[in-house]
PDB file of C-alpha atoms and ligand atoms in Angstrom:
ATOM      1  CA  UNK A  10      79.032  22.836 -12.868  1.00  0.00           C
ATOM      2  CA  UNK A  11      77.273  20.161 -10.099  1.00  0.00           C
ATOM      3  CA  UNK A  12      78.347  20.959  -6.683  1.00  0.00           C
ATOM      4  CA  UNK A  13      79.617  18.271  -4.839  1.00  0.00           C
ATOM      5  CA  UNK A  14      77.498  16.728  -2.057  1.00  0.00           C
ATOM      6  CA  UNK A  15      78.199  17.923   1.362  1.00  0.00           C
ATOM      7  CA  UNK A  16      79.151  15.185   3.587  1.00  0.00           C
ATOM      8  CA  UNK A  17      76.404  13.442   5.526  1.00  0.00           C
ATOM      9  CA  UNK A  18      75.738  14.039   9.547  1.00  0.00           C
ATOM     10  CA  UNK A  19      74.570  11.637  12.355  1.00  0.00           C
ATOM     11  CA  UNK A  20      72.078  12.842  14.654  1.00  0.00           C
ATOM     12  CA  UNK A  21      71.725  10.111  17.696  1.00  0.00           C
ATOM     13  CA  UNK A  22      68.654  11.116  20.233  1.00  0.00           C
ATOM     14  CA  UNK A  23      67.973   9.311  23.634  1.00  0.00           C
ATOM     15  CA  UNK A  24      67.053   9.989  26.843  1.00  0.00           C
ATOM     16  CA  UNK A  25      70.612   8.419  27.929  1.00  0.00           C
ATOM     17  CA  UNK A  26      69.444   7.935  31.482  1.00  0.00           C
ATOM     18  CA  UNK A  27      72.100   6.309  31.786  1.00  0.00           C
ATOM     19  CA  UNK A  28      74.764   6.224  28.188  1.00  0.00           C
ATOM     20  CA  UNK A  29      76.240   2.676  27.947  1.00  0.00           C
ATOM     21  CA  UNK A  30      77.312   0.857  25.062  1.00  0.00           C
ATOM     22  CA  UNK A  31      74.577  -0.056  23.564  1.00  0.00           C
ATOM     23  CA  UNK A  32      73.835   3.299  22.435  1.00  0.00           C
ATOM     24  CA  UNK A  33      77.288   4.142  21.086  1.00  0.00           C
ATOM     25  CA  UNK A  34      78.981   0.676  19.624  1.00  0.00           C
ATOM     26  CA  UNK A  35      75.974   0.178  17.193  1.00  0.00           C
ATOM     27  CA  UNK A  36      75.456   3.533  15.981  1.00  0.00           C
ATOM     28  CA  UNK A  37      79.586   3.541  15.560  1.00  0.00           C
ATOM     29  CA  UNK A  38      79.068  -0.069  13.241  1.00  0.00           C
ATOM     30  CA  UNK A  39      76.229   2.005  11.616  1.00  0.00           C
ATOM     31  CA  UNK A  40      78.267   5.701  10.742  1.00  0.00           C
ATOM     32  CA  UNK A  41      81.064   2.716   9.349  1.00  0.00           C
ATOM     33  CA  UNK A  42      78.865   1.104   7.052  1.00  0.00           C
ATOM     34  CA  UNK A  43      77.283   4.067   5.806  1.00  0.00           C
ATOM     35  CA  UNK A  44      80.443   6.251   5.510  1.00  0.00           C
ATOM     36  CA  UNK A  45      79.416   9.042   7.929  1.00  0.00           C
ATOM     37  CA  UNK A  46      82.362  10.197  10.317  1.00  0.00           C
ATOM     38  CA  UNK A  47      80.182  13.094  12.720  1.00  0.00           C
ATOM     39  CA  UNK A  48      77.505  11.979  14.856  1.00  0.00           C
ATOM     40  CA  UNK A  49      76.243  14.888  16.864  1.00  0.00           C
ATOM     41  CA  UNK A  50      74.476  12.892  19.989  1.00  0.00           C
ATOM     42  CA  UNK A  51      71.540  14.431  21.698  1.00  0.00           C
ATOM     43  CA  UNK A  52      69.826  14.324  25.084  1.00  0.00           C
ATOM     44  CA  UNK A  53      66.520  15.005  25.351  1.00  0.00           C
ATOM     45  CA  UNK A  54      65.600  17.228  28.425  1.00  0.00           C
ATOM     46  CA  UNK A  55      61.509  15.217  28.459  1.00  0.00           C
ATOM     47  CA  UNK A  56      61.484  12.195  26.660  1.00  0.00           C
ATOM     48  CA  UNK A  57      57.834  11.859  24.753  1.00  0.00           C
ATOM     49  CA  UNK A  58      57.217   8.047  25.274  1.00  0.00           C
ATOM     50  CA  UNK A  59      58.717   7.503  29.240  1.00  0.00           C
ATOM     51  CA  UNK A  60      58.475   8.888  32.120  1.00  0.00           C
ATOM     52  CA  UNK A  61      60.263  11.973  33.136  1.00  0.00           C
ATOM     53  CA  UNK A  62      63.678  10.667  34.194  1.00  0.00           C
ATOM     54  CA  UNK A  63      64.761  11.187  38.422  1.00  0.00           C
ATOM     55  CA  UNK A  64      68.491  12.072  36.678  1.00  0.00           C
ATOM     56  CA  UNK A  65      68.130  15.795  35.184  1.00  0.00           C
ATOM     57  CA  UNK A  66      69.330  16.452  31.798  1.00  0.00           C
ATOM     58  CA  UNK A  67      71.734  18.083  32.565  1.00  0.00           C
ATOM     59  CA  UNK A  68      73.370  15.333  34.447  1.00  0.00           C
ATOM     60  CA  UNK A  69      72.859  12.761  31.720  1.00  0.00           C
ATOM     61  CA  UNK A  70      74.227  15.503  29.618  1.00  0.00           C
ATOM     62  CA  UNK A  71      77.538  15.573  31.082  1.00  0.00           C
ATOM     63  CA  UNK A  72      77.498  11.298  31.359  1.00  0.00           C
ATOM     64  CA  UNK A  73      76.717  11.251  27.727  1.00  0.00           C
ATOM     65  CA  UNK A  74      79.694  13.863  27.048  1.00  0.00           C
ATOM     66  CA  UNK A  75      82.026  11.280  29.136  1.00  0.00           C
ATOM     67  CA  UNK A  76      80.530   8.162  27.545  1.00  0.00           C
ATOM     68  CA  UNK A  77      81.961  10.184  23.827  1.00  0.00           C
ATOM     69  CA  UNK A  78      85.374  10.545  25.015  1.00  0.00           C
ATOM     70  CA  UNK A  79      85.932   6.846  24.222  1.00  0.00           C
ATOM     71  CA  UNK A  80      84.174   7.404  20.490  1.00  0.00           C
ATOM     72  CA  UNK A  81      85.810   9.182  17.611  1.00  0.00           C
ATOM     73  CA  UNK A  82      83.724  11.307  15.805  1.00  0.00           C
ATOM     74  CA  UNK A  83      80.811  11.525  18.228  1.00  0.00           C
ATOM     75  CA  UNK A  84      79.932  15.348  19.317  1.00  0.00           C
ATOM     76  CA  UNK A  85      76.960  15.865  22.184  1.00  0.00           C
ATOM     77  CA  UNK A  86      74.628  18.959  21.499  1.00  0.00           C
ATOM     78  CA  UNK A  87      72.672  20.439  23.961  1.00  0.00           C
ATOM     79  CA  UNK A  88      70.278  21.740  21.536  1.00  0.00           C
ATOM     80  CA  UNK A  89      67.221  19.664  23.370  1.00  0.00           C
ATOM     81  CA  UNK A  90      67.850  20.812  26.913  1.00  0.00           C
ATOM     82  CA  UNK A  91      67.555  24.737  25.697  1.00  0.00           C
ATOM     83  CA  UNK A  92      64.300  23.971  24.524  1.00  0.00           C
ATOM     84  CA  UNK A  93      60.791  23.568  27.066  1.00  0.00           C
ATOM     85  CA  UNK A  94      58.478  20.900  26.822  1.00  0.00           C
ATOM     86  CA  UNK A  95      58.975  16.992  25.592  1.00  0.00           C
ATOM     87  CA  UNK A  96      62.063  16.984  23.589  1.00  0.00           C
ATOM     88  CA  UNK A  97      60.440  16.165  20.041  1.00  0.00           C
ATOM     89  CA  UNK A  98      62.881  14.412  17.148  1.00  0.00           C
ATOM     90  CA  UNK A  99      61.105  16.056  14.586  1.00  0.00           C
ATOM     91  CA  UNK A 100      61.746  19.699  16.488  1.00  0.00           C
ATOM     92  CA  UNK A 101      65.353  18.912  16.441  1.00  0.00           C
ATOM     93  CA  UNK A 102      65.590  17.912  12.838  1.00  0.00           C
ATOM     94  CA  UNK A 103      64.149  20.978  11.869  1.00  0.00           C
ATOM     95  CA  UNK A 104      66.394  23.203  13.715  1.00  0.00           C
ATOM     96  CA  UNK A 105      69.414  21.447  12.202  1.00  0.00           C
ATOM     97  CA  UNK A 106      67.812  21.545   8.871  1.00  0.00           C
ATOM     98  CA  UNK A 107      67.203  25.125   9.215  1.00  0.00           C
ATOM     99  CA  UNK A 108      71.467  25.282  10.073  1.00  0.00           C
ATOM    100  CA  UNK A 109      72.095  22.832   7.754  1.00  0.00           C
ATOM    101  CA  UNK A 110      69.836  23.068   4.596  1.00  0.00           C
ATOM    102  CA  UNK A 111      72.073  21.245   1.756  1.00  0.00           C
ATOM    103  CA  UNK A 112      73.828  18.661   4.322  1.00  0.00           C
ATOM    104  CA  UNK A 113      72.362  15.157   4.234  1.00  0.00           C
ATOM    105  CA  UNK A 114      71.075  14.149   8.118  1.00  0.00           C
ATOM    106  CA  UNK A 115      71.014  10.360   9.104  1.00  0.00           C
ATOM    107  CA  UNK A 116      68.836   9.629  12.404  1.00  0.00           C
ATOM    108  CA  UNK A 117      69.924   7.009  13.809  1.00  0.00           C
ATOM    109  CA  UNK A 118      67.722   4.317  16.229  1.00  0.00           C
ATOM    110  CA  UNK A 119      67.977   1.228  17.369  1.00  0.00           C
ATOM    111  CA  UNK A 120      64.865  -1.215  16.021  1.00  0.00           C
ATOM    112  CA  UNK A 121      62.855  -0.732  19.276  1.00  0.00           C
ATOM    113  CA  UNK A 122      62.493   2.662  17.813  1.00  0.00           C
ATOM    114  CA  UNK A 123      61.299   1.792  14.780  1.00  0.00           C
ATOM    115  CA  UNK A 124      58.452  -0.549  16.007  1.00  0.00           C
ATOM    116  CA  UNK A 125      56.913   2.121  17.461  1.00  0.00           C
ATOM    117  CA  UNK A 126      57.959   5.207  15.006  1.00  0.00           C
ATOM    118  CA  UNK A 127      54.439   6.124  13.972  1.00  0.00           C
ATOM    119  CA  UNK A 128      53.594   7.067  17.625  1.00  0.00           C
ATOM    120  CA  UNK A 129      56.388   9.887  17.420  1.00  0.00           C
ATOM    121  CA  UNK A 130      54.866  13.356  16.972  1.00  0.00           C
ATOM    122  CA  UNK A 131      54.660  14.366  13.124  1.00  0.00           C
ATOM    123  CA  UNK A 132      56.965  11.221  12.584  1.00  0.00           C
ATOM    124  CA  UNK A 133      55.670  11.274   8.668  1.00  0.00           C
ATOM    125  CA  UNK A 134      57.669  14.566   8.308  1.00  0.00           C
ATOM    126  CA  UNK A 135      60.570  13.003   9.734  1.00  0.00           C
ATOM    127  CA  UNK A 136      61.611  11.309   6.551  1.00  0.00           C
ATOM    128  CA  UNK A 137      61.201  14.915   5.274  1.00  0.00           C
ATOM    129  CA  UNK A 138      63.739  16.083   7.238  1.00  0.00           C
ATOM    130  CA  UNK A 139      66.433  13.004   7.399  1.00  0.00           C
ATOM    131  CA  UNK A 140      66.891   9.866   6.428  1.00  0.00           C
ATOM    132  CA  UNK A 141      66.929   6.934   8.841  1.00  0.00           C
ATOM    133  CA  UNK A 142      69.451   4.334  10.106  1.00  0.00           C
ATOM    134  CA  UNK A 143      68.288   1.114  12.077  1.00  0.00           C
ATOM    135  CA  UNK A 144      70.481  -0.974  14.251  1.00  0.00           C
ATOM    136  CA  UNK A 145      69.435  -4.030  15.695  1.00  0.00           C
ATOM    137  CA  UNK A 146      68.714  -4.650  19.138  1.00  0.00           C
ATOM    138  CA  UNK A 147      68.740  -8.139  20.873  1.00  0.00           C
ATOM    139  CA  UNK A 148      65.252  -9.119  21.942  1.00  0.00           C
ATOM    140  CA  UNK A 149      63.500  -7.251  19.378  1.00  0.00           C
ATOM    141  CA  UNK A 150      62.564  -8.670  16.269  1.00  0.00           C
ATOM    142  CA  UNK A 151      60.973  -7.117  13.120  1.00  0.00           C
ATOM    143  CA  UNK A 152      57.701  -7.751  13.867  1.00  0.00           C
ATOM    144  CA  UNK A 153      55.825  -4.292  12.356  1.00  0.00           C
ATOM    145  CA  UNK A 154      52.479  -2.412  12.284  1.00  0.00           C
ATOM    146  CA  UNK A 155      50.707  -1.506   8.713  1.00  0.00           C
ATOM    147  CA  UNK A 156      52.197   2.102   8.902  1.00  0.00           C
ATOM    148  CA  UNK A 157      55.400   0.751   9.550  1.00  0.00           C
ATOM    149  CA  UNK A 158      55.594  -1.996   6.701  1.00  0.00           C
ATOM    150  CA  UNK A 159      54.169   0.831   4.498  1.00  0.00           C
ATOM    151  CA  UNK A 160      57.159   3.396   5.541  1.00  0.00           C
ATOM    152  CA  UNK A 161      59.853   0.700   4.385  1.00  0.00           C
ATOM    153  CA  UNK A 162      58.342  -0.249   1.087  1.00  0.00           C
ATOM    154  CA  UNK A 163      58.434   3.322   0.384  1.00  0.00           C
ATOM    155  CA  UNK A 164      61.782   4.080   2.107  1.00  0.00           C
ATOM    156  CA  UNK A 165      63.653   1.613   2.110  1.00  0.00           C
ATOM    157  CA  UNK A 166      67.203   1.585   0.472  1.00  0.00           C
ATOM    158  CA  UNK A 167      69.996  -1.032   0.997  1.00  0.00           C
ATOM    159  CA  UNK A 168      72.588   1.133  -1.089  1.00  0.00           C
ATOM    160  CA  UNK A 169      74.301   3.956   1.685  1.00  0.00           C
ATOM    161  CA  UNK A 170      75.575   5.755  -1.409  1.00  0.00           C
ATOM    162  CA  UNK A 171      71.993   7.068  -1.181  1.00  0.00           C
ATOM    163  CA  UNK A 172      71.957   8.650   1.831  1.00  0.00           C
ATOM    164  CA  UNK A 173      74.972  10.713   0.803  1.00  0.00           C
ATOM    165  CA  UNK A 174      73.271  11.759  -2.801  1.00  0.00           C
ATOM    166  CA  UNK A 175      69.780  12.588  -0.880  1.00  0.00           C
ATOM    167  CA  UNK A 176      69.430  14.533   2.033  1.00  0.00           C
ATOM    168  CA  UNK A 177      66.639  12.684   3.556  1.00  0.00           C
ATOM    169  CA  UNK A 178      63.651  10.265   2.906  1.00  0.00           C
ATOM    170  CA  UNK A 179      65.699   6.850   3.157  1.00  0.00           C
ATOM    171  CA  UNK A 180      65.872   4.303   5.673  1.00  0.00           C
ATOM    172  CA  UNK A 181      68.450   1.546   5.858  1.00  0.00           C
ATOM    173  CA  UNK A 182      69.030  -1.380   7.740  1.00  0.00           C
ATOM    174  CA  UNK A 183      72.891  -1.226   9.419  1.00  0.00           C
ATOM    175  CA  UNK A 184      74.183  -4.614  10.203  1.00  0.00           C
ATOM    176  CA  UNK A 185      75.602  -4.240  13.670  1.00  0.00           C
ATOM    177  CA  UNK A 186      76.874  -6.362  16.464  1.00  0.00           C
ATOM    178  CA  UNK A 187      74.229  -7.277  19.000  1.00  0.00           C
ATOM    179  CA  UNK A 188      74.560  -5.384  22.554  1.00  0.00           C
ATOM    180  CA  UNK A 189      72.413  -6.566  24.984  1.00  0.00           C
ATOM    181  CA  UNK A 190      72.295  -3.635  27.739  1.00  0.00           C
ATOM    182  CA  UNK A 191      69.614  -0.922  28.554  1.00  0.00           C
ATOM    183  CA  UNK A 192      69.796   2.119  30.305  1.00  0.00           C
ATOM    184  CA  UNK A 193      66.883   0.091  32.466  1.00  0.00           C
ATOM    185  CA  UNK A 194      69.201  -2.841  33.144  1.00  0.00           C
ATOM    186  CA  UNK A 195      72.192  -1.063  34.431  1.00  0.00           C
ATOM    187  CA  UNK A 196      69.600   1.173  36.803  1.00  0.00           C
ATOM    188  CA  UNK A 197      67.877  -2.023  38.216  1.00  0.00           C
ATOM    189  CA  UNK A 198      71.588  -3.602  38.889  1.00  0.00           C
ATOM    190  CA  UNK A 199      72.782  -0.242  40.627  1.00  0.00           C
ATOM    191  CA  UNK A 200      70.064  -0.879  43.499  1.00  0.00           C
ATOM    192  CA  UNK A 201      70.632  -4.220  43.225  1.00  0.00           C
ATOM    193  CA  UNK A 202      74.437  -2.846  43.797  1.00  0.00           C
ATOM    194  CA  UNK A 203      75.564  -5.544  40.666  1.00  0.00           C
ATOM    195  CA  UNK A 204      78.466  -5.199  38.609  1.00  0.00           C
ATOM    196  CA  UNK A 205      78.615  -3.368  35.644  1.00  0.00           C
ATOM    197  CA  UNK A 206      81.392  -5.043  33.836  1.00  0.00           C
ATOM    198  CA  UNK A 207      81.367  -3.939  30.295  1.00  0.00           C
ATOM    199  CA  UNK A 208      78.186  -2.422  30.178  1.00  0.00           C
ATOM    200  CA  UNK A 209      79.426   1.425  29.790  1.00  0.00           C
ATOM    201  CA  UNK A 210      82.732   3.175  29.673  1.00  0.00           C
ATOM    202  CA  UNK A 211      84.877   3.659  33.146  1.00  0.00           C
ATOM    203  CA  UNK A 212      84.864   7.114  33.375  1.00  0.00           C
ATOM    204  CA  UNK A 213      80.809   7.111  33.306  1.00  0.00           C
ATOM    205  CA  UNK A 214      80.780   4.715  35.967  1.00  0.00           C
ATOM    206  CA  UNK A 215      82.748   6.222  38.080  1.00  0.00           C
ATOM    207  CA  UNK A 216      80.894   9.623  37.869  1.00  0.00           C
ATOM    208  CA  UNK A 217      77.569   7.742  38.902  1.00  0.00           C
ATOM    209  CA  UNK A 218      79.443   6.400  42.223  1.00  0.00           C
ATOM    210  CA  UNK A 219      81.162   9.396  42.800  1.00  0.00           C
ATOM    211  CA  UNK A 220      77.534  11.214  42.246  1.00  0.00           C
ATOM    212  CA  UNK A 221      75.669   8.267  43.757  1.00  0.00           C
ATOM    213  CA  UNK A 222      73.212   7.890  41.318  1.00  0.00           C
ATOM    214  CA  UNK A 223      70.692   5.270  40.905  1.00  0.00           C
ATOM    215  CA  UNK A 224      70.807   4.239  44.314  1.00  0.00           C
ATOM    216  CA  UNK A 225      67.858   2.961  46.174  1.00  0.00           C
TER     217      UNK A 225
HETATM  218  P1  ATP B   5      65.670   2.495  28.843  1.00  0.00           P
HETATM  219  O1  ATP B   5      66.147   1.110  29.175  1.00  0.00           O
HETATM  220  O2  ATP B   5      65.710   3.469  29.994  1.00  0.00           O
HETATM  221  O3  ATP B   5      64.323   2.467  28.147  1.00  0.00           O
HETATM  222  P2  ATP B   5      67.469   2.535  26.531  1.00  0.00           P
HETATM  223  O4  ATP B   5      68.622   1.696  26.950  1.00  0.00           O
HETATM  224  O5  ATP B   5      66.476   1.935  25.579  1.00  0.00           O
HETATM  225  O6  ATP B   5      66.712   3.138  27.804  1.00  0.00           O
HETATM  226  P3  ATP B   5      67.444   5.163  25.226  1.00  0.00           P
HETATM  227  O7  ATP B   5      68.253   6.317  25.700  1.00  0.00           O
HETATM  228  O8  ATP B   5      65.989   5.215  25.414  1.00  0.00           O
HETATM  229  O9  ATP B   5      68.106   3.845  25.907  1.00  0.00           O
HETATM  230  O10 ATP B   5      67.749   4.842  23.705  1.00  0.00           O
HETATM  231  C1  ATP B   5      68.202   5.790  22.774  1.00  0.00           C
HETATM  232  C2  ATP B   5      68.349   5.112  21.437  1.00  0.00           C
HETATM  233  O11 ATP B   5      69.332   4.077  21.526  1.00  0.00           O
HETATM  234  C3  ATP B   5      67.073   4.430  20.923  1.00  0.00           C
HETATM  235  O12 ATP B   5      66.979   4.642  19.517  1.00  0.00           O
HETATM  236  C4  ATP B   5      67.307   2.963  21.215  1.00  0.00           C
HETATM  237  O13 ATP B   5      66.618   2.150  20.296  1.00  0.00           O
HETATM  238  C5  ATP B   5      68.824   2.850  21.034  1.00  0.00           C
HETATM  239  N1  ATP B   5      69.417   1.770  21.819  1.00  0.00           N
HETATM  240  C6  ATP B   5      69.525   1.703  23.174  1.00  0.00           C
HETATM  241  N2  ATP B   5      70.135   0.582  23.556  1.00  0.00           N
HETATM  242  C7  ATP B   5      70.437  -0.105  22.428  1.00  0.00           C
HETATM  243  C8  ATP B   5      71.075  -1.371  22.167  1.00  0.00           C
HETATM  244  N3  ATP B   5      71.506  -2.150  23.153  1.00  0.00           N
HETATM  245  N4  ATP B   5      71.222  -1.754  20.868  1.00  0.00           N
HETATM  246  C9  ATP B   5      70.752  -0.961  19.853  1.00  0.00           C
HETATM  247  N5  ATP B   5      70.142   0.245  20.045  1.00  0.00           N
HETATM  248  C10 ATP B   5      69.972   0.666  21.300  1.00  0.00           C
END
């Protein structure tokens, strides 16, 4: 007799420096559409492609793990900051793989991402390992490289039942409200000491006063 499929899993990577909605409202919208209901969130302790952050992981650990409170279904893993070195996606796909060899992954990014995907390290084993789930992002448009254009005619798949029969090698489009913060806009207003009305939960703001991060 077939086994049934195990249910897919979310894996959401950032350098969170800080979380704000942006990061968690569109990958929510996303895990909706595609019918996934755990989204394990994950820090990187060195992001590849910026500079090292001034906040330490394991500060924007503990703001990310706030910032989830107000999510259901969103679990933060720490997996990245026990490892040295830059914090490489396709490392941490293959350590959940290895836990998790029969359950589909979906890696979620935002379209920024994707423009620049095939600068990631090994990102062609990537698809190996997961599939992958793009959410808009105001001011970016799909504007893509050769190896890019290449990776969605091969990839692409607008049906999510898909990502639940495979357990990697797809990459769909989510259709998500537009939010238009960065982690780099709500930094530049702290100096600036601006509001940050609606940008990121309460409870994260108030740990970055009460920690007075991002000041000047
Ligand atoms: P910074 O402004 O410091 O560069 P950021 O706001 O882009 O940071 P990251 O932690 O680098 O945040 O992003 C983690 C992931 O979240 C990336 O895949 C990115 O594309 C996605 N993301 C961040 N903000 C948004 C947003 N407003 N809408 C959609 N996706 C987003």
């Amino acid at each position: 007799m077939k086994q049934l499929a195990l249910p897919p899993i979310g894996v959401f990577g950032g350098t969170f420096n800080p979380p704000h909605y942006g990061h968690f409202c569109p990958v929510q919208d996303a895990a909706r559409q595609v019918g996934i209901k755990r989204i394990m969130v994950v820090p990187c302790q060195i992001p590849p492609h910026k500079a090292k952050p001034e906040t330490s992981a394991a500060t924007r650990l503990t703001m990310v793990r706030l910032a989830a409170e107000h999510f259901n279904g969103f679990e933060v893993s720490d997996i990245e900051l026990k490892r040295a070195g830059k914090s490489y996606t396709v490392d941490t796909l293959e350590q959940l793989r290895n836990d998790m060899p029969d359950t589909p992954i979906c890696f979620f990014m935002g379209l920024d991402s994707l423009l620049h995907f095939d600068s990631w390290h090994r990102w062609q084993d990537i698809p190996k390992l997961s599939h992958i789930v793009v959410c808009a992002r105001p001011g970016w448009q799909p504007d893509y490289n050769t190896n890019i254009q290449r990776l969605l005619e091969q990839r692409l798949t607008e049906a999510p039942a898909q990502l639940h029969r495979d357990k990697c090698g797809c990459l769909f489009f989510a259709s998500v409200a537009p939010y238009h913060v960065s982690s780099t806009e709500i930094r530049q207003r702290l100096e600036k000491q601006q509001n940050l009305h609606g940008m990121m939960p309460d409870n994260v703001h108030a740990y970055i006063n009460e920690h007075r991060l991002y000041r000047p």
